[in-house]
Amino acid sequence: DADVTQTPRNRITKTGKRIMLECSQTKGHDRMYWYRQDPGLGLRLIYYSFDVKDINKGEISDGYSVSRQAQAKFSLSLESAIPNQTALYFCATSVGRNNSPLHFGNGTRLTVT
Amino acid sequence: GENVEQHPSTLSVQEGDSAVIKCTYSDSASNYFPWYKQELGKGPQLIIDIRSNVGEKKDQRIAVTLNKTAKHFSLHITETQPEDSAVYFCAASLSGNTPLVFGKGTRLSVIA
């Protein structure tokens, strides 16, 4: 979905480095999410936010932090990257209404060496 | 919390045949069941969804069925085409304020 933009698209970093993944959206949606995709494990929720200043942990939040600086921006940080955080990361948005579809960005492929 | 199981993990069909992907969920209070299609290099996109007050929904060649008693729902694709080749994810949600829980995905290959 071109209305949900993730940067960078690819990133290679070393163990122990701090890294930030950015997500911005032009859809005007209130809710934003970060998911991680690993082969054979599907999509797992890291963090989500229903509004600016609202932050909620997902299934696999350990080792990650997030910041919702504005309605349109939701960034994911790895304070000290480790190799098992190598994965495909997706940002998604939805309207602030019950059971609304998610709109995904095209992902950031992160490799930690 | 909710747990969603998806089968099979891979599926190969001949062009023109039908494909069926099945999911089960654990929490009987779940009430929203979307299906997403992920093409190579892209994020998942919603293709169809169903709510717990409906047993079946159809959109052209795709349909979803829901059996609340058995806690399972299925995606049916008829007259498959090569462009249907992708990874498909099912998901379930307890309520509007509970984020979606996804299955592990099914890689569908349609052989011409």
Tab-separated table of C-alpha atoms in Angstrom, chain A residues 13-95:
chain	number	residue	atom	x	y	z
A	13	THR	CA	23.661	-3.756	10.517
A	14	LYS	CA	26.045	-5.273	13.015
A	15	THR	CA	25.331	-6.867	16.363
A	16	GLY	CA	25.054	-4.283	19.131
A	17	LYS	CA	24.166	-1.362	16.900
A	18	ARG	CA	21.102	0.789	17.506
A	19	ILE	CA	18.771	0.969	14.557
A	20	MET	CA	15.507	2.710	13.808
A	21	LEU	CA	12.883	1.714	11.269
A	22	GLU	CA	10.491	4.421	10.156
A	23	CYS	CA	6.858	4.261	9.108
A	24	SER	CA	4.731	7.099	7.821
A	25	GLN	CA	1.192	7.078	6.484
A	26	THR	CA	-1.013	9.425	4.489
A	27	LYS	CA	-4.238	7.497	5.116
A	28	GLY	CA	-5.238	9.525	8.157
A	29	HIS	CA	-5.629	6.354	10.208
A	30	ASP	CA	-5.499	6.498	14.002
A	31	ARG	CA	-4.077	3.038	14.623
A	32	MET	CA	-0.594	1.866	13.717
A	33	TYR	CA	1.177	-1.466	14.215
A	34	TRP	CA	4.555	-3.106	13.843
A	35	TYR	CA	4.685	-6.784	12.828
A	36	ARG	CA	7.625	-9.071	12.257
A	37	GLN	CA	7.602	-11.828	9.617
A	38	ASP	CA	9.850	-14.877	9.798
A	39	PRO	CA	9.699	-17.891	7.469
A	40	GLY	CA	7.283	-20.463	8.849
A	41	LEU	CA	6.227	-18.229	11.740
A	42	GLY	CA	3.824	-15.879	10.006
A	43	LEU	CA	3.251	-12.330	11.220
A	44	ARG	CA	3.822	-11.599	14.889
A	45	LEU	CA	2.855	-8.344	16.585
A	46	ILE	CA	5.643	-6.313	18.200
A	47	TYR	CA	3.922	-3.082	19.280
A	48	TYR	CA	0.800	-1.143	18.435
A	49	SER	CA	-0.608	2.329	18.999
A	50	PHE	CA	-4.216	3.468	18.853
A	51	ASP	CA	-3.400	7.174	19.055
A	52	VAL	CA	-0.517	9.557	19.578
A	53	LYS	CA	1.080	8.841	22.970
A	54	ASP	CA	-0.682	5.474	23.190
A	55	ILE	CA	1.775	2.552	23.148
A	56	ASN	CA	0.930	-1.123	23.707
A	57	LYS	CA	3.133	-4.194	23.770
A	58	GLY	CA	2.449	-7.030	21.413
A	59	GLU	CA	3.405	-10.690	21.478
A	60	ILE	CA	7.158	-10.181	20.967
A	61	SER	CA	8.096	-6.720	22.297
A	62	ASP	CA	11.323	-7.700	24.112
A	63	GLY	CA	14.362	-6.035	22.531
A	64	TYR	CA	12.245	-3.412	20.720
A	65	SER	CA	10.848	0.029	21.513
A	66	VAL	CA	8.558	2.344	19.585
A	67	SER	CA	7.686	5.998	19.341
A	68	ARG	CA	4.463	7.535	18.019
A	69	GLN	CA	5.583	11.067	17.373
A	70	ALA	CA	2.541	12.118	15.391
A	71	GLN	CA	-0.608	10.535	14.025
A	72	ALA	CA	1.167	9.806	10.764
A	73	LYS	CA	4.466	8.439	12.114
A	74	PHE	CA	5.346	5.312	14.091
A	75	SER	CA	8.984	4.300	14.460
A	76	LEU	CA	10.460	1.026	15.686
A	77	SER	CA	13.857	0.911	17.412
A	78	LEU	CA	16.216	-1.917	18.170
A	79	GLU	CA	18.388	-0.594	20.986
A	80	SER	CA	21.090	-3.232	20.577
A	81	ALA	CA	20.520	-5.391	17.529
A	82	ILE	CA	21.134	-9.144	17.701
A	83	PRO	CA	21.243	-11.698	14.859
A	84	ASN	CA	17.895	-13.310	15.744
A	85	GLN	CA	16.235	-9.981	15.003
A	86	THR	CA	17.030	-10.596	11.345
A	87	ALA	CA	13.581	-10.579	9.747
A	88	LEU	CA	11.112	-8.756	7.542
A	89	TYR	CA	9.370	-5.956	9.415
A	90	PHE	CA	5.963	-4.573	8.446
A	91	CYS	CA	4.170	-1.451	9.541
A	92	ALA	CA	0.380	-1.415	9.238
A	93	THR	CA	-2.436	1.037	9.862
A	94	SER	CA	-6.174	0.866	10.427
A	95	VAL	CA	-9.005	3.236	11.141
